[in-house]
XYZ file of C-alpha atoms in Angstrom:
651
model
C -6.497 -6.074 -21.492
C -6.285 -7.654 -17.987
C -5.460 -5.066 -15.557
C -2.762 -7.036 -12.910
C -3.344 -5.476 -9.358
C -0.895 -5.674 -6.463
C -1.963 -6.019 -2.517
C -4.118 -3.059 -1.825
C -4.591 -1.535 -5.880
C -8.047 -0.950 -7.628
C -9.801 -0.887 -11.028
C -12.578 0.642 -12.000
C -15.583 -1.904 -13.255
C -17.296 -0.699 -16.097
C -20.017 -3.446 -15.625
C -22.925 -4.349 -13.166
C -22.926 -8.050 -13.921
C -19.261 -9.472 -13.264
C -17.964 -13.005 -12.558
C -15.783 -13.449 -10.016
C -13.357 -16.345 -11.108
C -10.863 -18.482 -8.898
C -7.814 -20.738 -10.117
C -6.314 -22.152 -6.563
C -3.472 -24.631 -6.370
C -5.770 -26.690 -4.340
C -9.843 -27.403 -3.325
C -11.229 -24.345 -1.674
C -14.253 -23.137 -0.632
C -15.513 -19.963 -1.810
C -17.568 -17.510 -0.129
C -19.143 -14.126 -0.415
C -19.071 -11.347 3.058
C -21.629 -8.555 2.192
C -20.458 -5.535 4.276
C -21.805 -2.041 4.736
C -19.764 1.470 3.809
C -17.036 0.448 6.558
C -16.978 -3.556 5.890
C -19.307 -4.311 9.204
C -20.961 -7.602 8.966
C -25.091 -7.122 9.796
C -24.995 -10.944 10.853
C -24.417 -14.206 10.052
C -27.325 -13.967 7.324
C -24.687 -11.671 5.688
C -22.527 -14.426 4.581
C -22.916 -16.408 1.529
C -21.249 -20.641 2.336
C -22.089 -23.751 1.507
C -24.616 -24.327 4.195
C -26.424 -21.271 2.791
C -25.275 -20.271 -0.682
C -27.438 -17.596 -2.041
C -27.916 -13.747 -1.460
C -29.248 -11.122 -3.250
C -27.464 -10.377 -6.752
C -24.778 -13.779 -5.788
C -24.623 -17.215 -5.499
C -21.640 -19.390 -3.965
C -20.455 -22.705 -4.946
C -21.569 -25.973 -2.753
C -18.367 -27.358 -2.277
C -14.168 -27.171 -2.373
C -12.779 -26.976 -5.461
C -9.480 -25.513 -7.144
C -11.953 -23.877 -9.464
C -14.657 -21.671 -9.147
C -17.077 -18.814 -10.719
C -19.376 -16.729 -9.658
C -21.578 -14.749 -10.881
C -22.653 -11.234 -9.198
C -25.159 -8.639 -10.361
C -24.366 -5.511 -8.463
C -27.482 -4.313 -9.619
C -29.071 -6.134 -7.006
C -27.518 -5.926 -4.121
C -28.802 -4.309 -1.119
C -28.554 -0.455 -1.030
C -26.986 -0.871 2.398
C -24.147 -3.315 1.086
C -21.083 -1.073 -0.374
C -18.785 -3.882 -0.298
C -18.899 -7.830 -1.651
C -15.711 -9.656 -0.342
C -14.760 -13.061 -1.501
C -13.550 -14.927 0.608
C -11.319 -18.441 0.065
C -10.914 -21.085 2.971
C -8.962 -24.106 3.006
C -11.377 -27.262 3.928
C -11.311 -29.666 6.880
C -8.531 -32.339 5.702
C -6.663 -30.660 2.787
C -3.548 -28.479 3.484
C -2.440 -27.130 6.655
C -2.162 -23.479 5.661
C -1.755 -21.341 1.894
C 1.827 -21.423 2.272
C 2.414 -24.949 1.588
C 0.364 -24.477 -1.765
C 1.033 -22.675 -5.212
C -0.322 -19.262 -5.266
C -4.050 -18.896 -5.950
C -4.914 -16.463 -8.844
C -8.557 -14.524 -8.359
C -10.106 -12.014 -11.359
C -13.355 -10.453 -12.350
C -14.283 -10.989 -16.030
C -16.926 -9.535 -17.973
C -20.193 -11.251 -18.576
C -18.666 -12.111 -22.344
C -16.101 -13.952 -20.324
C -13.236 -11.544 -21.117
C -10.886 -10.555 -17.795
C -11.368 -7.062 -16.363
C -8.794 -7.328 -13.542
C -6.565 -10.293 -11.969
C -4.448 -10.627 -8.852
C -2.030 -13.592 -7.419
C -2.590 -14.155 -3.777
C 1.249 -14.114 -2.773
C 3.319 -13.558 0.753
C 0.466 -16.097 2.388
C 2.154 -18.558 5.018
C 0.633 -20.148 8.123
C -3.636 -18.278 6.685
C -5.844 -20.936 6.267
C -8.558 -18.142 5.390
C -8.063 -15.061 2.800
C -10.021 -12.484 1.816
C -9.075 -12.319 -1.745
C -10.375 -9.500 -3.311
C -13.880 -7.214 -2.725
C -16.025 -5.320 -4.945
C -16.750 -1.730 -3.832
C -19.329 0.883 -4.090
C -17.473 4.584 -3.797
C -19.413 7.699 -4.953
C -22.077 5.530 -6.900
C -19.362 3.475 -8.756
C -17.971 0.013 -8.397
C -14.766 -1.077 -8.054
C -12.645 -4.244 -7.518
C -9.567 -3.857 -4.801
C -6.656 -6.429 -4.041
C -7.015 -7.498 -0.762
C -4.978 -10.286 0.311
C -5.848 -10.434 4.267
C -5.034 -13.508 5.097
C -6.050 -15.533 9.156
C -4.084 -17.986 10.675
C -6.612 -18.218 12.819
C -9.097 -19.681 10.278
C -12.482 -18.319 8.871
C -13.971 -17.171 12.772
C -11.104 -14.966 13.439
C -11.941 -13.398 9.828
C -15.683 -13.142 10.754
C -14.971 -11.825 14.224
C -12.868 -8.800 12.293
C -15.476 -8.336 10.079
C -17.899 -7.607 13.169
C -19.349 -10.646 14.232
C -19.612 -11.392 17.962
C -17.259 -14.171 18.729
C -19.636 -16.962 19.836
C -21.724 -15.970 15.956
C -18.363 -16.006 13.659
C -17.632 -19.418 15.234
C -21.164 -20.637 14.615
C -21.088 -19.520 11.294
C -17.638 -20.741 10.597
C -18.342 -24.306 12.129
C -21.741 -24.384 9.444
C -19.633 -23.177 6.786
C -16.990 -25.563 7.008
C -19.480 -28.396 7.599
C -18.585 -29.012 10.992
C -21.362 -27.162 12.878
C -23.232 -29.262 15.668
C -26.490 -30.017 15.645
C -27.887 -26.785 17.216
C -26.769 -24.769 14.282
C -26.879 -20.874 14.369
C -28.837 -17.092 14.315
C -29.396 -15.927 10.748
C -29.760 -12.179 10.317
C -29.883 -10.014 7.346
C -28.203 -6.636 5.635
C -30.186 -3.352 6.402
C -32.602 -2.876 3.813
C -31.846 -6.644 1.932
C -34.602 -9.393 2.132
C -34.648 -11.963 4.763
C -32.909 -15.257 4.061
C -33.926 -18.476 3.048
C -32.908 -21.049 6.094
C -31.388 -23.674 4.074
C -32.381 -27.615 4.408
C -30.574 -28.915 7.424
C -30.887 -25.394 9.227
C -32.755 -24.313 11.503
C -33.387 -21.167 13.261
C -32.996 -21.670 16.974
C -35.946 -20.631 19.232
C -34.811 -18.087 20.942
C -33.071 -16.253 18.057
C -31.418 -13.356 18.942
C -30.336 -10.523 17.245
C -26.764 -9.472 16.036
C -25.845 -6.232 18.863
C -25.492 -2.778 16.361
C -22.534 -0.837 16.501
C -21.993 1.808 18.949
C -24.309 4.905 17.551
C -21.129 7.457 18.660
C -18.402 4.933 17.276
C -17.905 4.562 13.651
C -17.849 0.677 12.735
C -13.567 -0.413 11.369
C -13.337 -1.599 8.204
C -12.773 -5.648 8.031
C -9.360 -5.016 6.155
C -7.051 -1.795 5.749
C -7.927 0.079 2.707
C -5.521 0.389 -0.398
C -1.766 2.101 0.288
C 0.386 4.996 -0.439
C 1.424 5.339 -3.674
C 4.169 5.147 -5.522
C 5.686 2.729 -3.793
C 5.735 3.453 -5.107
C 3.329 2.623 -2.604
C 0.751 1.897 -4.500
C 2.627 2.554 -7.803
C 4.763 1.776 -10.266
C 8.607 2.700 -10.233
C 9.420 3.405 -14.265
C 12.855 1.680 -13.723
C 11.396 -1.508 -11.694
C 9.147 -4.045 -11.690
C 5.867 -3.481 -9.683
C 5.884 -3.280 -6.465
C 4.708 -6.102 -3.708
C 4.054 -4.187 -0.656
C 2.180 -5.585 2.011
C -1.085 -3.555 2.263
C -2.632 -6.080 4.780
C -2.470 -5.053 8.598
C 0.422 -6.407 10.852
C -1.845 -6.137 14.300
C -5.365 -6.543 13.295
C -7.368 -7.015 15.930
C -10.296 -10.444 16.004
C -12.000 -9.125 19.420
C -15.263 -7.812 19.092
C -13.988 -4.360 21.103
C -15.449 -1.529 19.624
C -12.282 0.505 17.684
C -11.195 4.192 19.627
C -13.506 6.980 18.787
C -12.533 8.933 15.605
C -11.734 12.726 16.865
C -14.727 14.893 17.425
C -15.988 16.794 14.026
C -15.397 20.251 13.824
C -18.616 22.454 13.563
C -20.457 22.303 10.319
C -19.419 24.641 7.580
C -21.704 27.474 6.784
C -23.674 27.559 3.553
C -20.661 27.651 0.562
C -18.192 26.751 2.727
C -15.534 24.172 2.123
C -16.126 21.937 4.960
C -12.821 22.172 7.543
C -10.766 19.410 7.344
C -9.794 16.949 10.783
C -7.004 15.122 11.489
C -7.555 11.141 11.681
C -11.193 11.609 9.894
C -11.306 8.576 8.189
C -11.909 4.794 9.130
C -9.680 2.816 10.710
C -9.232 1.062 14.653
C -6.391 2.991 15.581
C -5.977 6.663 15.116
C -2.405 5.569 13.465
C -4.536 3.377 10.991
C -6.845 6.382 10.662
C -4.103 8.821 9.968
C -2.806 6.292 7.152
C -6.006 5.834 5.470
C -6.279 9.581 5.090
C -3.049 10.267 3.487
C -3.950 7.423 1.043
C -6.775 9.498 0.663
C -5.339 12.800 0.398
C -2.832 10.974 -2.463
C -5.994 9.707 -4.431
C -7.935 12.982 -4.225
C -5.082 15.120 -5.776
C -4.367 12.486 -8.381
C -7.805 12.805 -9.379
C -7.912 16.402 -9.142
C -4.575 17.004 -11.011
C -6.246 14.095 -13.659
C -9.590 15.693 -14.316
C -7.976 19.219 -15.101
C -5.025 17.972 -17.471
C -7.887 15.337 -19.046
C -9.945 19.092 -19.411
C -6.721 20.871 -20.864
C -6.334 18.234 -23.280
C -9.772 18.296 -24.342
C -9.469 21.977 -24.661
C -6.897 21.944 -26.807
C -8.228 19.374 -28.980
C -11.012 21.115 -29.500
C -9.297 24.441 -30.619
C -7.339 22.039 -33.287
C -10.455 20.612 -34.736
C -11.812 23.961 -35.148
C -9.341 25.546 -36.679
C -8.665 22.929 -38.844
C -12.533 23.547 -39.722
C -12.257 27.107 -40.271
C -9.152 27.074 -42.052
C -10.366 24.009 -44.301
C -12.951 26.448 -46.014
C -10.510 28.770 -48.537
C -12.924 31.857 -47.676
C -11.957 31.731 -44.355
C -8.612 32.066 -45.697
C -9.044 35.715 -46.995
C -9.686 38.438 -45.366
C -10.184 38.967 -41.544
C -13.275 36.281 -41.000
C -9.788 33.686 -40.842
C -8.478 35.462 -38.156
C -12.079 35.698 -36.338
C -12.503 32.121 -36.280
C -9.003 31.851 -35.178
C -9.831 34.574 -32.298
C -12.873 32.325 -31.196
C -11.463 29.061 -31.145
C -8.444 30.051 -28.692
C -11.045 32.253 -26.509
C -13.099 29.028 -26.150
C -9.882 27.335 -25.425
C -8.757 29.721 -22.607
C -12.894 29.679 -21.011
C -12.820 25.720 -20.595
C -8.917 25.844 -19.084
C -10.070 28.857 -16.802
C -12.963 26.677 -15.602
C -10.306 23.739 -15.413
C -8.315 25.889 -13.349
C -11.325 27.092 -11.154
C -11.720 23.797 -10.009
C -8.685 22.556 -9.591
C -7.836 25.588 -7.552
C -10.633 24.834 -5.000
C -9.789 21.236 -4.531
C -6.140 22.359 -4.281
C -7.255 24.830 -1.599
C -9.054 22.240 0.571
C -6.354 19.802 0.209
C -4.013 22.217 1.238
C -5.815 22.652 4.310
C -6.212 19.254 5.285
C -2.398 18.803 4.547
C -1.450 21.612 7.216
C -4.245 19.510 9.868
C -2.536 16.384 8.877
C 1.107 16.702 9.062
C 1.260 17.864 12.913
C -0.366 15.234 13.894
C 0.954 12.326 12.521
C 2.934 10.021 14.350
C 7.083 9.643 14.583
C 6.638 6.796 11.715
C 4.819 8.906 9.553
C 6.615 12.356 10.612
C 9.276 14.293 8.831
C 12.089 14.885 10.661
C 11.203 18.253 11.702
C 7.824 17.516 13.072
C 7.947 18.316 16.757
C 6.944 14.911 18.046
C 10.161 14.098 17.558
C 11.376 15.834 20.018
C 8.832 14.005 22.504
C 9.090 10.417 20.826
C 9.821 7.459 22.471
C 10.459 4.102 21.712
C 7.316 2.384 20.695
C 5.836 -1.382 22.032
C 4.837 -2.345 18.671
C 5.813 -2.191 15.762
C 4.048 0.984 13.355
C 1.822 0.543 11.086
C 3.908 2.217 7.842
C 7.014 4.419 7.523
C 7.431 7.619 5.932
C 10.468 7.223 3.019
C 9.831 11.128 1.325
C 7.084 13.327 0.032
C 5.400 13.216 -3.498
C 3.971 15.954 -5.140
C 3.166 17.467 -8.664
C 4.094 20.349 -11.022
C 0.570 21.693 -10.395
C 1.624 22.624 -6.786
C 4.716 22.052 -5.646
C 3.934 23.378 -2.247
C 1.384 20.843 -1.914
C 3.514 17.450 -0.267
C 1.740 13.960 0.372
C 3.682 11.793 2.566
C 5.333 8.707 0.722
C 4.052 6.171 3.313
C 5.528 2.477 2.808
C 3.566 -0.390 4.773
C 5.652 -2.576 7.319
C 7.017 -5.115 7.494
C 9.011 -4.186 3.786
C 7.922 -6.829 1.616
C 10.269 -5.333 -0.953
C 13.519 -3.972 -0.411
C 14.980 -0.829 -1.034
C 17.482 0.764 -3.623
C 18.403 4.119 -3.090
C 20.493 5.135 -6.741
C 23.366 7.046 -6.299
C 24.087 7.248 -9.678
C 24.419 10.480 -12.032
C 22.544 8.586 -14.748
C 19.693 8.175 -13.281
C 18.314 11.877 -13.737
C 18.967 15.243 -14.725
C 19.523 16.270 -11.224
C 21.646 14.171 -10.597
C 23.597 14.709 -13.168
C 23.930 18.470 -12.373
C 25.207 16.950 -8.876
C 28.798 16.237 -8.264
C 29.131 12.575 -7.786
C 31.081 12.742 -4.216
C 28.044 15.039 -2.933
C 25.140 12.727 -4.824
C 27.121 9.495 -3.033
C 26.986 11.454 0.485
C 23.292 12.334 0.092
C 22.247 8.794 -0.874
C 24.392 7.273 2.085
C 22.605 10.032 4.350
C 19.177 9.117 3.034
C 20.269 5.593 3.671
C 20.654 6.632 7.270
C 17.829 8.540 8.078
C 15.649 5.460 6.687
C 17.830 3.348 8.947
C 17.385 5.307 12.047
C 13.942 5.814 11.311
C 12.701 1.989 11.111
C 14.829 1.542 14.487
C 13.444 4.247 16.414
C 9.500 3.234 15.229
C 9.837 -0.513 16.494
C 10.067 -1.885 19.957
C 13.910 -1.987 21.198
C 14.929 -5.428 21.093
C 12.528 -6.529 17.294
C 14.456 -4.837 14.756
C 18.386 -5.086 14.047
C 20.625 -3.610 11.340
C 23.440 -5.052 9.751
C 26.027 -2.948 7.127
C 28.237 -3.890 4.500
C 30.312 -0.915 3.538
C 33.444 -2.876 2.394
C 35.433 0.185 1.143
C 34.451 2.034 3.926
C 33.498 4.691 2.220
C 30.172 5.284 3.751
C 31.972 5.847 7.733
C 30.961 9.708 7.777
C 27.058 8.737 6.920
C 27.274 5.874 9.562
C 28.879 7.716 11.969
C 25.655 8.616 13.835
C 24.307 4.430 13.800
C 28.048 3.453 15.394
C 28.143 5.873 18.343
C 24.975 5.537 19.353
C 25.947 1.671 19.580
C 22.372 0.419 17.549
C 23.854 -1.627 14.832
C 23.805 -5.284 15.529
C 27.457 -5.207 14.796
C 30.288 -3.085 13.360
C 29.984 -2.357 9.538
C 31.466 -5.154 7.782
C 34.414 -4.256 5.339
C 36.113 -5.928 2.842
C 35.583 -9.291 1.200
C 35.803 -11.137 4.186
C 33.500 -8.997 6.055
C 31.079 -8.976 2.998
C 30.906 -13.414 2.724
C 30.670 -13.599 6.876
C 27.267 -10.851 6.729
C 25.875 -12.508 3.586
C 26.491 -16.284 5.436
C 24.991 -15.566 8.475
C 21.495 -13.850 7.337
C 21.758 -16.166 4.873
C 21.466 -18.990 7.217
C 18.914 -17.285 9.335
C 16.649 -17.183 6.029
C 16.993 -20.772 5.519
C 16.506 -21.836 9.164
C 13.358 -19.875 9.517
C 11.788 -20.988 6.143
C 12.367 -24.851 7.619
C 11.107 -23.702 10.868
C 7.774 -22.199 9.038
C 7.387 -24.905 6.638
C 7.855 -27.249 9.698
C 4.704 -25.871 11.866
C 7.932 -25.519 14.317
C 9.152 -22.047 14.604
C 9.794 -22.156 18.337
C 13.103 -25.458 17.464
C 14.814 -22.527 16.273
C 18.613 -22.491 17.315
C 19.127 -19.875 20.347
C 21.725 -18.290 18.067
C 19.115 -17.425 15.786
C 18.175 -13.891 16.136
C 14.198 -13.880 15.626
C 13.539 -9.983 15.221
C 13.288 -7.968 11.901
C 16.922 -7.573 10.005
C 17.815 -4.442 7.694
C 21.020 -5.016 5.691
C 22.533 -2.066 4.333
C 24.984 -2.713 1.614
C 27.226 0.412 0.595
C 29.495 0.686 -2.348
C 27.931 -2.216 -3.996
C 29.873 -4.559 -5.902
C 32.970 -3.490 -3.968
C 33.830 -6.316 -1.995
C 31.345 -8.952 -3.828
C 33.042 -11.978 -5.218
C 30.076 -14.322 -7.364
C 29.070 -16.228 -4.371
C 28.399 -13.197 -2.293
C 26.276 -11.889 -5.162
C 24.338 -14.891 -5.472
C 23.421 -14.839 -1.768
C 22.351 -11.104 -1.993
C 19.933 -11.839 -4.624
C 18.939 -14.446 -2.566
C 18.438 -12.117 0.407
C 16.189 -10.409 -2.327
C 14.303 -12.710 -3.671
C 13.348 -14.722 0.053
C 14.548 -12.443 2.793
C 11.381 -10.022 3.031
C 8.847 -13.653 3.551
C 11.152 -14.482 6.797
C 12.121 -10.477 8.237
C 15.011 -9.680 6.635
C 14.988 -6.684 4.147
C 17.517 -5.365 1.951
C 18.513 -1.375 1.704
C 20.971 -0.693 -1.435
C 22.749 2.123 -2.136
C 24.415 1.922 -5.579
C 24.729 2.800 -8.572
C 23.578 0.215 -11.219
C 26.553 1.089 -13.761
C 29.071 0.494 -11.401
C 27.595 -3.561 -11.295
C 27.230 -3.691 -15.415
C 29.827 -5.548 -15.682
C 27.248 -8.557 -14.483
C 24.874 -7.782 -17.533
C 21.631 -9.251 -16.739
C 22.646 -11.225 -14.344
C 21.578 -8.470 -12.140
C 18.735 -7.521 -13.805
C 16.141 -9.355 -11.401
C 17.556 -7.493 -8.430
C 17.440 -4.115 -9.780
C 13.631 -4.809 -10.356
C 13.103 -6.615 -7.355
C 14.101 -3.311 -5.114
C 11.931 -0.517 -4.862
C 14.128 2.232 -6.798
C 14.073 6.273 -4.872
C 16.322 8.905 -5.645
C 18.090 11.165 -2.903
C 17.606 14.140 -5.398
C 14.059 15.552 -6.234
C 12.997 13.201 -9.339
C 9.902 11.937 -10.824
C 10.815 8.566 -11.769
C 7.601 7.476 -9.561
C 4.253 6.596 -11.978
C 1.101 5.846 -9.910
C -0.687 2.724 -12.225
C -4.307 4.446 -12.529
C -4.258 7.934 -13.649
C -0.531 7.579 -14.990
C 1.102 10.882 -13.360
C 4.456 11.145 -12.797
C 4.808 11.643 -8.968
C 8.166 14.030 -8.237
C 9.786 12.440 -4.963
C 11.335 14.287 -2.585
C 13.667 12.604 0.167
C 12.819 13.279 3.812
C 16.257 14.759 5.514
C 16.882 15.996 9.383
C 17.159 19.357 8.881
C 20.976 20.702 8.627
C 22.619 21.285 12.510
C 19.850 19.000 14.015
C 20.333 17.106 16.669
C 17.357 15.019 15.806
C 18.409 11.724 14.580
C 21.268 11.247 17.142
C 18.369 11.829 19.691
C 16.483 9.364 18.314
C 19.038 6.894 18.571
C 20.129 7.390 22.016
C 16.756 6.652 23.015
C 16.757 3.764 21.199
C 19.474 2.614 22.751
C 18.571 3.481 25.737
C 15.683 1.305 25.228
C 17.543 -1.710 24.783
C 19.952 -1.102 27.651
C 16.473 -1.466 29.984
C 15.573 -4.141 28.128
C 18.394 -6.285 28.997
């Protein structure tokens, strides 16, 4: 069965020999990056094109075409190469960009020909070069990964983020394309790979040079942003949605050849049996924000591994105590007498060894998780903090926009002390539905409704004033439907501080006028993007990020208006506007499935405790946990007056 990934998910490959298979909308050529453990380029020589098609364990097509295969033997691969990206660019001559062509679909297949794992290349616009997807090498195992970073800037831009100097990645991107001038360019080779074959037509200039190392002290970025949080589930699976589209791909990557900042000094080496102690931002990434997020993705994937391995080891135990009993029991001599209850004895002492061992382990990696957890959470930043973190209390409004937002914490039965931050990547590419319902879970049923509906208007809020106070003053602008006006005591704190982009629209002629004007800004922008023209926009047209928070939903919603929500939906996210629901999916029934799509098109979180979050690989059921200001705090309206005192110097 063909696993389906999102942006940023993995799958395990269970083979050494693959084929890497492409279905595009329209010609493309297809080519191969060969990167070390942190997605550095060695060279040019690293790059398998058209103009020089072959490296060890792969081979690249010669030309554009909407169809391709390849076949790669991982097997033989350099040592030094942990990472095989393919990479898709549009020719000279055929579309502008990906956006004005169906989606390409990209999967890895088995040498019998039978698909291991697929993913759809969606959300590109204005890229005219993708990485699709990359094989990668992680604790002596490979594994495919959605990628989905897309360049407007074309294949050098890609190059030059993968680690080539500038002048190289335009060399090699000219040669590739088959527009390179006569003097052609530097070949070099992965450590510990052979050296390439110059290919007819190329030739290796005299004074070759070659490619500068890395900085010994800084560790090299990685050419893309590894995979997300979970359960977004982030990445996950909500059990009452559809899977979820996040954008995993980074908002602000960088194409200069600037070395990233320095990762924070180790601490000492552990002593001999020591755990070793844990650092906050030690992982890859350009940014220590970027750092920060790839460890919590980390963090997320170790204890879903732990928490895995020991249930997989309980189950196993206790299959193993059936089987023998059945086999003891089967034999009617056992059945007299006390040698029955002997081999009954055994089999559950065996049982309780292997689950004590399970439990040995799992309370070691729970201990150094714990530990990393309580380096971790002080020093994220404001976008990734709860709301009682003390940078809060020294935040101020940002220059550019973050990197992800924190919506809750996530954690499991095995230790409930133990919280991961729920970390969603920005800009949403998926809105949000926060259920207020008393359906939806036991807790909320054992909540009275009034309370539930304050909580979820509260959450709705907090996530509000959150997303405003992470983004630069004057790029991010929220709109609210509450057309009973039900939800004024939750708003109260967005209306004095005088950050909403208007006041909250009620009733049915406040609902249509909302719905009509982001409506139209949807539509004008798409034209403007399809165009090549964003800058004819009308000077009405607000240009920054939208949040529309609808309250009380369908109060106030005549068939037209719920048309143009789903439409919101559906195309809003592509174009910067993003929807935040908060309602309760009975209350709309009366639509049947005529809602259906939107419910699934909305990522679906509880403000009670609830595990109705499933991660897609090791199938737990992640227990969420809304993030809150604490009770008296002062917090959020501090937030917001800085925001708005932002925007007043702004103006």
């Amino acid at each position: 069965m063909t696993a389906e990934l999102v942006r940023g998910q993995n799958h395990p490959l269970s083979r050494s020999r693959v084929e890497i298979r492409v279905s595009a909308g329209t010609p493309v050529l297809a080519l191969a990056q060969l990167g070390d453990d942190t997605g550095r380029l060695a060279g040019p020589g690293a790059v398998a094109h058209p103009g020089a098609r072959t490296l060890p364990g792969l081979e690249v097509p010669g030309e554009a075409s909407g169809q391709h295969r390849i076949a790669v033997d991982l097997d033989a691969v350099a040592p030094a190469v942990h990472r095989v990206g393919l990479v898709l660019v549009l020719p000279p001559g055929g579309p502008g960009h990906f956006g004005a062509v169906p989606a390409s679909y990209v999967c890895v297949a088995d040498p019998e020909g039978a698909e291991l794992a697929g993913y759809t290349l969606t959300g590109l616009e204005s890229e005219t070069a993708v990485v699709a997807l990359e094989l990668y090498r992680r604790q002596g195992a490979w594994k495919v990964r959605a990628v989905g970073q897309g360049y407007a800037a074309g294949l050098g831009a890609l190059l030059a983020d993968a680690g080539l100097p500038a002048p190289a990645a335009a060399e090699l991107a000219a040669a590739a394309l088959g527009t390179a001038p006569a003097g052609d360019i530097t070949l070099a080779v992965m450590p510990g790979g052979p050296a390439p074959t110059v290919p007819r037509g190329l030739r290796a200039p005299a004074t070759a040079q070659t490619p500068t190392p890395a900085p010994q002290d800084v560790p090299a970025a990685p050419a893309h942003t590894p995979p997300p949080m979970p359960p977004q589930p982030q990445p996950g699976q909500d059990t009452a949605g559809g899977p979820p589209t996040i954008s995993y791909a980074h908002p602000r990557r960088r194409t200069s050849t600037e070395p990233p900042e320095p990762a924070p000094r180790p601490a000492a080496p552990p002593r001999p049996g020591e755990q070793p102690r844990p650092v906050a931002g030690d992982a890859s990434g350009w940014s220590m924000e970027e750092r920060l997020y790839n460890q919590v993705w980390g963090m997320f994937e170790d204890l879903a591994r732990a928490v895995a391995a020991y249930r997989g080891a309980v189950e196993f135990a206790d299959s193993r105590m059936d089987r023998e009993l059945d086999e003891a029991l089967s034999d009617p001599r056992h059945r007299l007498g006390g040698s029955g209850n002997a081999a009954r004895d055994t089999a559950r002492a065996r049982r309780e060894e292997l689950v004590a061992r399970a439990q040995e382990v799992l309370d070691r990696d729970l201990v150094q998780l714990t530990a990393e957890s309580e380096v971790v959470e002080p020093a994220l930043p404001a976008a990734y903090a709860r709301w009682d973190n003390p940078v809060w209390q020294a935040h101020s409004v940002p220059a550019e926009a973050p990197l992800a937002l924190r919506l809750g914490d996530l954690h499991l039965p095995e230790r409930p002390d133990l919280r991961i931050p729920m970390l969603v990547r920005v800009p949403l590419e998926r809105g949000l539905w926060i259920d207020n319902g008393r359906t939806g879970s036991e807790a909320a049923m054992a909540m009275d409704t009034d309370r539930l509906r304050r909580a979820a208007m509260d959450m709705a809020v907090a996530h509000a004033a959150r997303m405003l106070a992470a983004h630069p003053a004057d790029r991010f602008a929220v709109h609210v439907i509450d057309a009973a006006g039900a939800g004024a005591a939750s708003l109260a704190p967005l209306v004095r501080a005088g950050v909403l982009a208007g006041a909250p629209a009620a009733g049915a002629a406040g609902v249509t006028e909302t719905l009509e004007r982001l409506t139209r800004r949807v539509d004008l922008v798409q034209m403007a993007v399809r165009a090549g023209a964003p800058e004819d926009l009308p000077p009405d047209v607000d240009t920054s990020d939208q949040l529309l928070i609808v309250h009380d939903f369908p109060h106030g919603f005549d068939d037209r208006a719920v048309t143009r929500l789903r439409y919101l939906a559906d195309e809003g996210p592509a174009v910067g506007v993003h929807l935040l629901m908060v309602a309760d999916r009975d209350e709309a029934s009366a639509y049947g499935p005529l809602l259906d799509p939107l419910w699934r098109s909305l990522m679906r979180l509880s403000p009670v405790p609830d595990n109705h979050l499933a991660d897609p690989w090791v199938h737990h059921a992640w227990i969420f946990e809304p993030d809150l200001p604490p009770q008296g705090s002062r917090v959020l309206d501090q937030a917001l007056e800085r925001v708005a005192a932002a925007r007043g110097r702004a103006r």
